[in-house]
XYZ file of C-alpha atoms in Angstrom:
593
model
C -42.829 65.747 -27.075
C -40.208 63.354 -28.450
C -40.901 59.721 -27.195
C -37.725 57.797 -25.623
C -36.882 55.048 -27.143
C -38.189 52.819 -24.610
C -41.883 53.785 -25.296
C -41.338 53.961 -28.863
C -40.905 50.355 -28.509
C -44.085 50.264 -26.480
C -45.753 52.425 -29.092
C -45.307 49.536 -31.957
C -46.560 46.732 -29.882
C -49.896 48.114 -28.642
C -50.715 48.942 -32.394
C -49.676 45.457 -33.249
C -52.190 43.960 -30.282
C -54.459 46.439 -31.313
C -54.499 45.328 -34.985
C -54.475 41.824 -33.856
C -57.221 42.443 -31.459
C -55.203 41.483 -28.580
C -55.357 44.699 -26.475
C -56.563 44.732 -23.164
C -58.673 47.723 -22.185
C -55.671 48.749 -19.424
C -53.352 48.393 -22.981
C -55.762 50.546 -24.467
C -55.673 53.018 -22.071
C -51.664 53.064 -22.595
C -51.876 53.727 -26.378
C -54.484 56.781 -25.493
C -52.311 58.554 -23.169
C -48.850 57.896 -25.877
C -51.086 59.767 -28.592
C -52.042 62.289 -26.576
C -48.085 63.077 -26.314
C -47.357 63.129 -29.989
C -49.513 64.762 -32.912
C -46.970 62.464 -35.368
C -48.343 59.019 -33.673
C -51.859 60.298 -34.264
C -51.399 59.915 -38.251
C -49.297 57.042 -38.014
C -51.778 54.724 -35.940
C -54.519 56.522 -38.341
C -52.629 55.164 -41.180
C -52.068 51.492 -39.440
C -56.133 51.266 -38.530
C -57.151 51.940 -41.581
C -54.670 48.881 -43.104
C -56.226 46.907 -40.728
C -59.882 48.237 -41.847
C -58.791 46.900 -45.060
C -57.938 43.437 -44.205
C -61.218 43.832 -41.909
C -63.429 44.265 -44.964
C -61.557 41.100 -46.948
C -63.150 38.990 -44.132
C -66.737 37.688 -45.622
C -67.316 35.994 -42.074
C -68.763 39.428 -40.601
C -71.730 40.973 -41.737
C -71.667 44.590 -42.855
C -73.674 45.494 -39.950
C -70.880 44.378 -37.252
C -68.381 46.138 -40.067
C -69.905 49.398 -39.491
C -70.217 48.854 -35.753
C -66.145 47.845 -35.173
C -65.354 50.457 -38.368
C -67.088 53.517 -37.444
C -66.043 54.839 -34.265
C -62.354 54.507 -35.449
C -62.208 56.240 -39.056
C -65.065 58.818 -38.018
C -64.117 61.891 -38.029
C -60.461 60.831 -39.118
C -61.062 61.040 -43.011
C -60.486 64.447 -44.875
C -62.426 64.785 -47.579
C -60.283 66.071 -50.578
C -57.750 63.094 -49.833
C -59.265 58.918 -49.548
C -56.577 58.738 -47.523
C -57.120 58.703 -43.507
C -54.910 61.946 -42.097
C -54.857 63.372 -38.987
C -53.352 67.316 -38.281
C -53.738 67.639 -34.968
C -54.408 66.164 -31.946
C -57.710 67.753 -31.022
C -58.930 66.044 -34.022
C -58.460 62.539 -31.858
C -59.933 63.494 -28.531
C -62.424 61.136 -29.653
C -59.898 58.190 -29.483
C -59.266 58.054 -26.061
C -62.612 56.424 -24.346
C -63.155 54.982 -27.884
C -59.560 52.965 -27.652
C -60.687 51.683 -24.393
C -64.243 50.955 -24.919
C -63.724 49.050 -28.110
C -60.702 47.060 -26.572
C -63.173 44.091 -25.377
C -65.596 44.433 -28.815
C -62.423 44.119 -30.892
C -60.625 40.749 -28.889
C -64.093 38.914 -30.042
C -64.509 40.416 -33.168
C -61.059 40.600 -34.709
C -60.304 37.094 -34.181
C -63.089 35.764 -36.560
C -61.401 37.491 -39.692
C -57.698 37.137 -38.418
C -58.250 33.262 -38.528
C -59.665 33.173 -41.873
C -56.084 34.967 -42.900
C -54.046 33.355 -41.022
C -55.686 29.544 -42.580
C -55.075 31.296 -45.983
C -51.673 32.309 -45.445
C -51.071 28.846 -43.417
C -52.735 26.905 -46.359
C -50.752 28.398 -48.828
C -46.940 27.660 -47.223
C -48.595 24.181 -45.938
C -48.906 22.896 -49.744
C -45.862 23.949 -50.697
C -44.177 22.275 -47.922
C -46.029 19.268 -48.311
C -45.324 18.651 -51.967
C -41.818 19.306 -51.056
C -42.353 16.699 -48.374
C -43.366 14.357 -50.527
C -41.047 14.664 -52.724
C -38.274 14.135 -50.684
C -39.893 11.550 -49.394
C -40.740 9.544 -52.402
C -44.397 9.668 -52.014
C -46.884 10.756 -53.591
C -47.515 14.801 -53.483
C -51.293 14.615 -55.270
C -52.335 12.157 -51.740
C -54.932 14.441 -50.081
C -54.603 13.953 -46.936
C -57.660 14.934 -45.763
C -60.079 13.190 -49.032
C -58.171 10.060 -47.662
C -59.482 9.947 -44.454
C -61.228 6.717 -43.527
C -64.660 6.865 -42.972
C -64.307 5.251 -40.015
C -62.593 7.851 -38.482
C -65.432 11.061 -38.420
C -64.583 14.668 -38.231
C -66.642 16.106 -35.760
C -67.223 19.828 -37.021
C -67.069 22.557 -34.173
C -70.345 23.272 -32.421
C -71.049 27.125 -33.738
C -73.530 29.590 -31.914
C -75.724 31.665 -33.744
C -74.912 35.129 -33.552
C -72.147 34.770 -31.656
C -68.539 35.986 -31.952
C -67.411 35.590 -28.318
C -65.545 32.412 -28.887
C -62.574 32.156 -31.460
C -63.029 28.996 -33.875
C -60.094 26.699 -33.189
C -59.484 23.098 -33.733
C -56.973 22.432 -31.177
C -55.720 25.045 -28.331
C -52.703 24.659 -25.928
C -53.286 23.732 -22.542
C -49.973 23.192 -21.007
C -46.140 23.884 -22.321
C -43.549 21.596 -20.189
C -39.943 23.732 -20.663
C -41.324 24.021 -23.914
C -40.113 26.204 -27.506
C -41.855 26.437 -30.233
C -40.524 27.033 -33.681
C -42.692 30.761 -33.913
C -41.323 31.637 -30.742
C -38.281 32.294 -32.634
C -39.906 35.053 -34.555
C -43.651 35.546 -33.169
C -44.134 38.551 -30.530
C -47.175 37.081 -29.524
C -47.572 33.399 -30.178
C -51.088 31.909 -30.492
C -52.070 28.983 -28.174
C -55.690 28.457 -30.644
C -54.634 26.553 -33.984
C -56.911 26.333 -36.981
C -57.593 24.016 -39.212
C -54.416 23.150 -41.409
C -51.995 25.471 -39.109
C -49.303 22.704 -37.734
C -47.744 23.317 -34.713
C -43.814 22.625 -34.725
C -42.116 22.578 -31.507
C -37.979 22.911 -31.360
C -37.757 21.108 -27.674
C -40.127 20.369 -24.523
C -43.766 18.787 -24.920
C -46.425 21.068 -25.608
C -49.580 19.375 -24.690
C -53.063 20.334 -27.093
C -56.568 19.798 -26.632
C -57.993 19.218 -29.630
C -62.085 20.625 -30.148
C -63.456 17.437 -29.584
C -61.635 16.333 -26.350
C -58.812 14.437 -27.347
C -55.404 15.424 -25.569
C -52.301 14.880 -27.465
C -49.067 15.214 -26.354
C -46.288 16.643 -28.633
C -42.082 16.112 -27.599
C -40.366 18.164 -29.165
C -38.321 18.181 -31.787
C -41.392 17.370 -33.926
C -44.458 18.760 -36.383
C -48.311 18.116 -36.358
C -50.795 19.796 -38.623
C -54.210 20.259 -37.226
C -55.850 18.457 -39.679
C -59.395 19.153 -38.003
C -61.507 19.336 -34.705
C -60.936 15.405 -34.502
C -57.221 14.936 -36.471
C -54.265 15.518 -37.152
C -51.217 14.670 -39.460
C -47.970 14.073 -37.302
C -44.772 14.913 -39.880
C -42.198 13.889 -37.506
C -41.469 13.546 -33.812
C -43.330 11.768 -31.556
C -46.715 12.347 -29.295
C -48.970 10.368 -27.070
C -52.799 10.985 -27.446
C -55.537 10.419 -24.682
C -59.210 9.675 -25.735
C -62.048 10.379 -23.809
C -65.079 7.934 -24.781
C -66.512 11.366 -26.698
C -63.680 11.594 -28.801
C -63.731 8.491 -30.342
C -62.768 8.183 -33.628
C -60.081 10.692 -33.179
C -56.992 10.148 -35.701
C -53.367 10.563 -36.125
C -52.096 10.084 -39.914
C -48.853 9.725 -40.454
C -47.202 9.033 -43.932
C -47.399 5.609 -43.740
C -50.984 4.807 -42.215
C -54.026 6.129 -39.977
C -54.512 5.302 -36.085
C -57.838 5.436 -35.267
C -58.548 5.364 -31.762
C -61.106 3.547 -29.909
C -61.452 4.608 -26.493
C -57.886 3.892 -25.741
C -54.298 6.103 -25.097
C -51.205 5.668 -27.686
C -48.506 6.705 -28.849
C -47.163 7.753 -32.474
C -43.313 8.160 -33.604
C -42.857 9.524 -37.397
C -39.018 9.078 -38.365
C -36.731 10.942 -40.516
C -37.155 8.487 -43.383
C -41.115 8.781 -42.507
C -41.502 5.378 -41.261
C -44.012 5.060 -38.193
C -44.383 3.857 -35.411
C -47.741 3.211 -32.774
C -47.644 1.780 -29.506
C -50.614 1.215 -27.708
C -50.630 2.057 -24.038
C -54.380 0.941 -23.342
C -57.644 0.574 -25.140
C -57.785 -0.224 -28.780
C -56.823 1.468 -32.241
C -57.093 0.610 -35.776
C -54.267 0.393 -37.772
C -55.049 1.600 -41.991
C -51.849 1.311 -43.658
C -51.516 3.730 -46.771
C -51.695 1.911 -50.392
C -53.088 -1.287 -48.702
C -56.270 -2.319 -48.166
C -55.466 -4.352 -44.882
C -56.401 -2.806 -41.393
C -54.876 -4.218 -38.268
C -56.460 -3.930 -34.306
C -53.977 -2.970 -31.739
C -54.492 -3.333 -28.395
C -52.807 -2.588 -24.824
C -49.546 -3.600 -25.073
C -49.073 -3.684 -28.776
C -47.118 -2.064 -31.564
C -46.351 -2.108 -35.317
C -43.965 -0.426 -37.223
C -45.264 0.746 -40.796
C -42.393 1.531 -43.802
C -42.878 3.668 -46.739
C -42.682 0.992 -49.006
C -45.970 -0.115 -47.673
C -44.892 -2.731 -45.466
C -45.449 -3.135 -41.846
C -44.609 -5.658 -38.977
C -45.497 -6.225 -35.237
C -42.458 -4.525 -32.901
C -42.063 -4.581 -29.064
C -44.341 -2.225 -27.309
C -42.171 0.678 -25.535
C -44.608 2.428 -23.650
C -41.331 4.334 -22.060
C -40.297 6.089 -25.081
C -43.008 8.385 -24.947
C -43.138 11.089 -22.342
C -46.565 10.593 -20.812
C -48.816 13.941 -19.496
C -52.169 12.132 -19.581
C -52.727 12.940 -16.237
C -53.036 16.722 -16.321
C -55.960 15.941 -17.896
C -57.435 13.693 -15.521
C -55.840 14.372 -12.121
C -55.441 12.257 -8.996
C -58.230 12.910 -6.103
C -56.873 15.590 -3.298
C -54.572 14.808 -0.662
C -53.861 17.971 0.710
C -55.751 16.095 3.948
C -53.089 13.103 3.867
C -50.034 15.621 3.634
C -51.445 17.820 6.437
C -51.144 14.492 9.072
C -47.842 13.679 7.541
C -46.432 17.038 8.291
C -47.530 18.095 11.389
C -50.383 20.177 10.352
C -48.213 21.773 7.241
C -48.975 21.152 3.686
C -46.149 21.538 1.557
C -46.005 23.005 -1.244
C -43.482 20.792 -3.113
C -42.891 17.095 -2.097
C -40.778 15.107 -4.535
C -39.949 11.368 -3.260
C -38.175 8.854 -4.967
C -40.683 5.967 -3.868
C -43.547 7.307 -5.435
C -44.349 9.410 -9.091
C -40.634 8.685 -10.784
C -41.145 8.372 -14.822
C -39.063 6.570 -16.152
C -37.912 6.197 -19.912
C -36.505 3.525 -21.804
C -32.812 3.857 -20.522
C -34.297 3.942 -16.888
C -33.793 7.498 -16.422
C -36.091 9.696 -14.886
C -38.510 12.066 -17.365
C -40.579 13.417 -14.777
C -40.715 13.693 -11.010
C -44.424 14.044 -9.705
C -44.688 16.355 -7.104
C -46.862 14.732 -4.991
C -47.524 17.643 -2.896
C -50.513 18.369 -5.425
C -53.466 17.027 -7.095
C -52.851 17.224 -10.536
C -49.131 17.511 -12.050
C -48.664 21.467 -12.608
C -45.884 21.053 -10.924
C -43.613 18.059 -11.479
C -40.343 18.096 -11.909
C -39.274 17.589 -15.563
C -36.053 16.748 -17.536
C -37.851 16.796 -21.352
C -33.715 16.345 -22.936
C -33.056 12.400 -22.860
C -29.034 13.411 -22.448
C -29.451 15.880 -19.235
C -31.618 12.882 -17.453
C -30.487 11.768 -13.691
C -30.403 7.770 -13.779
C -32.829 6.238 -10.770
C -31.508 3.733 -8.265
C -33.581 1.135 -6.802
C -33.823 0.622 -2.741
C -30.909 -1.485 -3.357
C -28.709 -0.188 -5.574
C -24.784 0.895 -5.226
C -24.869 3.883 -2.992
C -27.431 2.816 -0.423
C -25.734 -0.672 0.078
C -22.137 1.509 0.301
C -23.992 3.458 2.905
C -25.263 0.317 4.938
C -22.290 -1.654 4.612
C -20.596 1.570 6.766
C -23.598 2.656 9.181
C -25.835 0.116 9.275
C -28.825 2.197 10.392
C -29.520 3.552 7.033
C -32.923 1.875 5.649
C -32.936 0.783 2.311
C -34.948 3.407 -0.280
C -34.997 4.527 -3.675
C -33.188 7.429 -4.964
C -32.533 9.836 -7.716
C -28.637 9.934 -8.783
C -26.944 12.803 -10.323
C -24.020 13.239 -12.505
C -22.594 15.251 -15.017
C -25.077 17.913 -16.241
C -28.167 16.323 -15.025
C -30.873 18.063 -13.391
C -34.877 18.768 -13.514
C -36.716 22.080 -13.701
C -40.106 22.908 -12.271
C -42.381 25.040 -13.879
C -42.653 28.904 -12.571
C -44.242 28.764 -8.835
C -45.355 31.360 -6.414
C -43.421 31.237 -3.284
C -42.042 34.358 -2.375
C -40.641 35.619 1.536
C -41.429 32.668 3.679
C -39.711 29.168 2.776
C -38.436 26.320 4.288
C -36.946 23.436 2.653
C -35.402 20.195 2.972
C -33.687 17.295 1.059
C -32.562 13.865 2.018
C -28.906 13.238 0.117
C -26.219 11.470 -0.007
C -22.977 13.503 -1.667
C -21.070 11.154 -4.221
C -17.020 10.213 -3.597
C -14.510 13.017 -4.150
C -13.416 11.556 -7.240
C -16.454 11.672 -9.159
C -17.825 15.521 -8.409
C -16.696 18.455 -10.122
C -16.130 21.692 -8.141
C -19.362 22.890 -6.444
C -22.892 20.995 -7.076
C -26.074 22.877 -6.451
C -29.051 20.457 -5.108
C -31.913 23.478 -5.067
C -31.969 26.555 -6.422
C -35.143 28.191 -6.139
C -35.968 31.732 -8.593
C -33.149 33.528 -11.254
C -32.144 36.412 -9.595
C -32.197 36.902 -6.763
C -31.922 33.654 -5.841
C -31.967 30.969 -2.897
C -29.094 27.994 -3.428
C -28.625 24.895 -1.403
C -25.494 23.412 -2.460
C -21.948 21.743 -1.861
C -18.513 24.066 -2.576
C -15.893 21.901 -4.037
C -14.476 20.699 -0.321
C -17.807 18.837 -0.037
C -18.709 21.475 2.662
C -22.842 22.108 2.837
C -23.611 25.453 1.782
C -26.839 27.952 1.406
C -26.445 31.083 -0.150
C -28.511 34.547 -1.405
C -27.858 35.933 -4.614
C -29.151 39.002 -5.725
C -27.446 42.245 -8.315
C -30.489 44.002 -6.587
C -29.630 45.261 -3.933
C -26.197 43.841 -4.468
C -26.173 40.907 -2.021
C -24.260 37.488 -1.678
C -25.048 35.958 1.552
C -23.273 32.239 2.193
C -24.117 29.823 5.182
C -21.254 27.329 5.652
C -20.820 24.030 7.579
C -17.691 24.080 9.294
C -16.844 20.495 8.440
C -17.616 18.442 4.787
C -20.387 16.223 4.491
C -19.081 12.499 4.222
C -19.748 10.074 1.215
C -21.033 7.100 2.686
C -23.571 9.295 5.128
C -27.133 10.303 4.394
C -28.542 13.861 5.798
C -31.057 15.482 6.481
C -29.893 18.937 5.032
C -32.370 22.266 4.662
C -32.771 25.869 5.764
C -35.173 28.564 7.297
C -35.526 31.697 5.320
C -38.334 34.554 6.176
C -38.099 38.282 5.100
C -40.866 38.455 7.759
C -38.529 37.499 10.887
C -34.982 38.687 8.993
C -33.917 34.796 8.955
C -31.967 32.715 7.332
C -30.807 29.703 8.829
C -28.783 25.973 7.267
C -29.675 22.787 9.514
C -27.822 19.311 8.545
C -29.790 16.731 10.198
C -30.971 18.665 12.677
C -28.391 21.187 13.692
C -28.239 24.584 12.766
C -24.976 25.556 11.097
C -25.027 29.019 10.499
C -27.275 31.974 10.316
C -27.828 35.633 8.777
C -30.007 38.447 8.883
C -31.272 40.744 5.822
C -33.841 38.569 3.536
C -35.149 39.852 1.353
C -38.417 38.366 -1.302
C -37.315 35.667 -3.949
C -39.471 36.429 -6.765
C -43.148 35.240 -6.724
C -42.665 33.584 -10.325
C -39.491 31.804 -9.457
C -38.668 28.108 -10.548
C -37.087 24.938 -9.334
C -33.910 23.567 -10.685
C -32.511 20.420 -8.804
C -28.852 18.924 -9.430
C -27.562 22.177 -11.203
C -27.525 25.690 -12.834
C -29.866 25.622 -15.502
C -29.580 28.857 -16.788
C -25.422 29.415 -16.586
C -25.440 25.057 -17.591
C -23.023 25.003 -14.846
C -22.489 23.354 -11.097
C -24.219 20.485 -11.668
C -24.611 18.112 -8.260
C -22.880 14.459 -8.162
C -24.973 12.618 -5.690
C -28.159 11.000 -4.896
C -31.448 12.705 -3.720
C -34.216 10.568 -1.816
C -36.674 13.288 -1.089
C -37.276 16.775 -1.130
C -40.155 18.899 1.155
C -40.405 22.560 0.444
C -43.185 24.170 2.565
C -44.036 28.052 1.618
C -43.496 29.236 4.735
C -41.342 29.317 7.530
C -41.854 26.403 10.083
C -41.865 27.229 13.661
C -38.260 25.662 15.633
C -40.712 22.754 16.935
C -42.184 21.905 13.548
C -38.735 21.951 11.925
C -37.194 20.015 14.313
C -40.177 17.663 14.296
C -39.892 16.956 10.090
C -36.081 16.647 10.216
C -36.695 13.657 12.852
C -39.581 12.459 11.128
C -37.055 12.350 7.934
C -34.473 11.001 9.577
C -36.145 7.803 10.991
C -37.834 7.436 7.745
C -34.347 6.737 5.981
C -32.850 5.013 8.942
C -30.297 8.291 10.087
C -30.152 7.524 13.540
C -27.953 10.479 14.978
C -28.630 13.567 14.608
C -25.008 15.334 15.099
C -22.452 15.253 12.200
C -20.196 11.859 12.420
């Protein structure tokens, strides 16, 4: 049977995972049943395993034993014995494969990853000098400096703990734990890219922070654009960019070289920025490092609050500490204690599951625009807000900045709070979240003058397509709306009058496939309403202020607070968080002005 080209496609990448000895046993079961349609796939995925039984016998990490064991139900049977080739005729010939494929699956996603490291550090070794003496080069330096001989001693490499006789575990010296709209340079090319780096792989991300755990404990932080080798379990060589790094009392020692000097951490949390010319900087956030300067025998102590700047010519000076240039994750690692209790008594027995408020969790960088808005709705920070592109960053206002003292000067009963102002093509992005059917949601705001917006602004949009918008058309008229190419829907809700300026609201909507609702409230009154929901997708993100993915209807206005609950509040509890909201910021009627 000819395959389409659709599961040719699908053909090529389950030999690939099972090569790589990524294949789940459900994958496995997928290949089986595509080379039980085609006697020609049979001798090509012969001819790939036994490749890959080649590389497997370069490995001199496995004995010959656990050789036989992964080799022998896959080439058995398979060989013919006037040819040293591996040829298949017929399918009958490969009944065998089909329980074998699936039974090996697990065996082979231990096994396989022993030997594939070992090539992959080869392979990654080899390109890593030549870049490097290229590097250095360019650079001026020195290309014979071993960066690893040169090492202080003060700084130990902590080798990885092995087990005896086991292969369960990959050997790694650092491992992602978190990408934040993250893209790394493989992903360009990889199908499958790795999240477990070996010693002497680097790790070069295009944009984003990708934050690593190194084997030892230390966290580091990498913003993109930038490039850190994986020196070992307990180091690393930053080649440009800029990271912070976290130490847990375990990990001390840990190191960051740069091409200027070594920071040596003592219990502390820092940050490193290698520039184009490959001067370096470190900032100390809090704790302690030591400072080794390359070529000079004199070590500095930095501590919280401190910085120095260290130039290829050897020199180095004391700088201002800027804490703010660095985006900061530290506390994915170490979260905040639960207050799903607290939220529950806030919100009339609802927890939300997204709670974003201007008073509370805004990062800000050096410019005072926001990085990062902390959803405080959870524990940890999995899902924050983030704007990782210093250009696309909304600029925060403080309780008495322009627009709230415009606002006060007209109504009076508006209180004083911070807020998060939009302009331009600034917005934030969640990462994916599972919300689905049932959702409720709703944002204080305050809609900038005429003059400064541009055409529609969207303030949430929630999933790709379909999606759920809450937005402003360009008459400054509040809007939520359904898209979807399948089924082929557009539903829009529509004020009948604009929002004004100088006046805060309470704006939000009701949506459940459930009940067949969908509803848009402004402070309390219901606007307009439709039927037909239908599910958002479970994976769906979070943009605020615009259109990420079409980079288009961006919002002009400020945002004080946003509360999106996964479900769909009852009439009283909706009506009973819009007041709540409204006497918080000081919006003392209810009905449009």
């Amino acid at each position: 049977m000819e395959l389409t080209k659709s599961d040719r496609r699908t053909f090529d990448s389950l030999v690939g995972r099972w090569c790589a000895g990524d294949i789940t046993v459900e994958e496995a079961r997928q290949l089986s049943e595509l080379l039980s349609r085609d006697e020609a796939l049979v001798a090509e995925f012969a001819e790939s395993i036994q490749l890959n039984s080649m590389l497997l016998q370069m490995n001199r990490g496995l004995s010959a034993a656990t050789m036989d064991e992964i080799l022998e139900p896959t080439v058995a049977g398979a060989a013919n014995e006037s040819d040293s080739a591996t040829k298949v005729d017929t399918v009958s010939e490969m009944e065998w494969l089909v329980p074998t494929l699936i039974e090996q699956a697990a065996l082979r996603n231990r096994a396989v990853s022993k030997w594939r490291n070992g090539l992959i550090m080869f392979v990654v070794v080899l390109i890593g000098v030549t870049a490097f003496y290229r590097l250095a080069s360019d650079r001026g330096g020195d290309p014979s400096r071993d960066r690893h001989a040169a090492t202080p001693t003060t700084a130990v490499d902590t080798p990885l703990p092995q087990q005896s006789g086991q292969i369960d575990e990959p050997t790694y010296a650092a491992k992602v734990i978190r990408r934040i709209d993250c893209e790394f340079e493989s992903d360009r090319w990889e199908l499958i890219p790795s999240s477990l780096f070996v010693e002497g792989q680097s790790v070069r991300v295009s944009r984003g922070v990708v934050v690593l755990e190194f084997a030892n404990g230390a966290t580091v932080s990498l913003e993109g654009p930038a490039e850190l080798e994986i020196v070992s379990a307990n180091s690393g060589f930053l080649n440009e960019g800029k990271l912070t790094a976290v130490v847990p009392p375990s990990a001390v020692g840990f190191t960051i070289q740069t091409p200027t000097s070594h920071v040596i951490d003592h219990g502390t949390e820092f940050g490193v920025q290698v520039l184009g010319d490959g001067t370096s900087e470190t900032h100390v956030f809090e704790g302690e490092v030591e400072l080794q300067f390359d070529g000079n025998a004199v070590s500095q102590r930095l501590t919280g609050t401190m910085a120095t700047r260290s130039e290829m010519n050897q020199s180095f000076h004391s700088i201002r500490s800027q804490p703010d240039k660095f985006i900061r994750v530290g506390d994915i690692v170490s979260p905040t204690p639960s207050v799903v209790g607290d939220l529950a008594s806030q919100w009339n027995g609802n927890v939300p599951k997204l709670w974003f408020d201007a008073n509370q969790g805004v990062q800000l960088d050096a410019d005072k625009r926001v990085t990062a808005w902390r959803n405080v709705a959870q524990p940890s920070r999995e899902l924050d807000a983030w704007q990782v592109n210093a250009d696309l960053r909304p600029r925060f206002l403080a309780a008495d900045d322009s627009l709230d003292r415009h606002a006060d000067q007209h109504h009076g009963g508006h209180k004083q709070y911070p807020a998060v102002q939009f302009a331009e093509s600034e917005y934030f992005v969640t990462p994916p979240l599972s919300i689905g059917s049932e959702i409720t949601a709703l944002v204080v705001m305050q809609m900038a003058d005429a003059e400064q917006r541009r055409g529609r602004g969207q303030i949430l949009t929630i999933g790709g397509f379909p999606n759920l918008v809450l937005d402003i058309n360009a008459n400054g008229e509040l809007r939520s709306r359904v898209y979807s190419y399948r089924p082929k829907r557009h539903d829009i809700l529509k004020a009948a009058d604009p929002l004004l300026s100088d006046q805060i609201y309470v704006a939000g909507y009701r949506y459940s496939v459930a009940e067949d609702r969908f509803e848009l409230y402004r402070n309390g009154e219901l606007l307009d309403t439709a039927s037909h929901a239908f599910a958002i997708k479970p994976a769906a993100q979070l943009a605020i202020g615009g259109n990420r993915i079409k980079q288009s209807d961006f919002y002009s206005g400020a945002i004080r607070e946003i509360v999106i609950f996964d479900q769909l509040l009852s009439p009283q509890d909706f009506r009973q968080t819009t007041d709540h909201l409204m006497e918080k910021h000081g919006i003392v009627l209810r009905k449009h002005l």
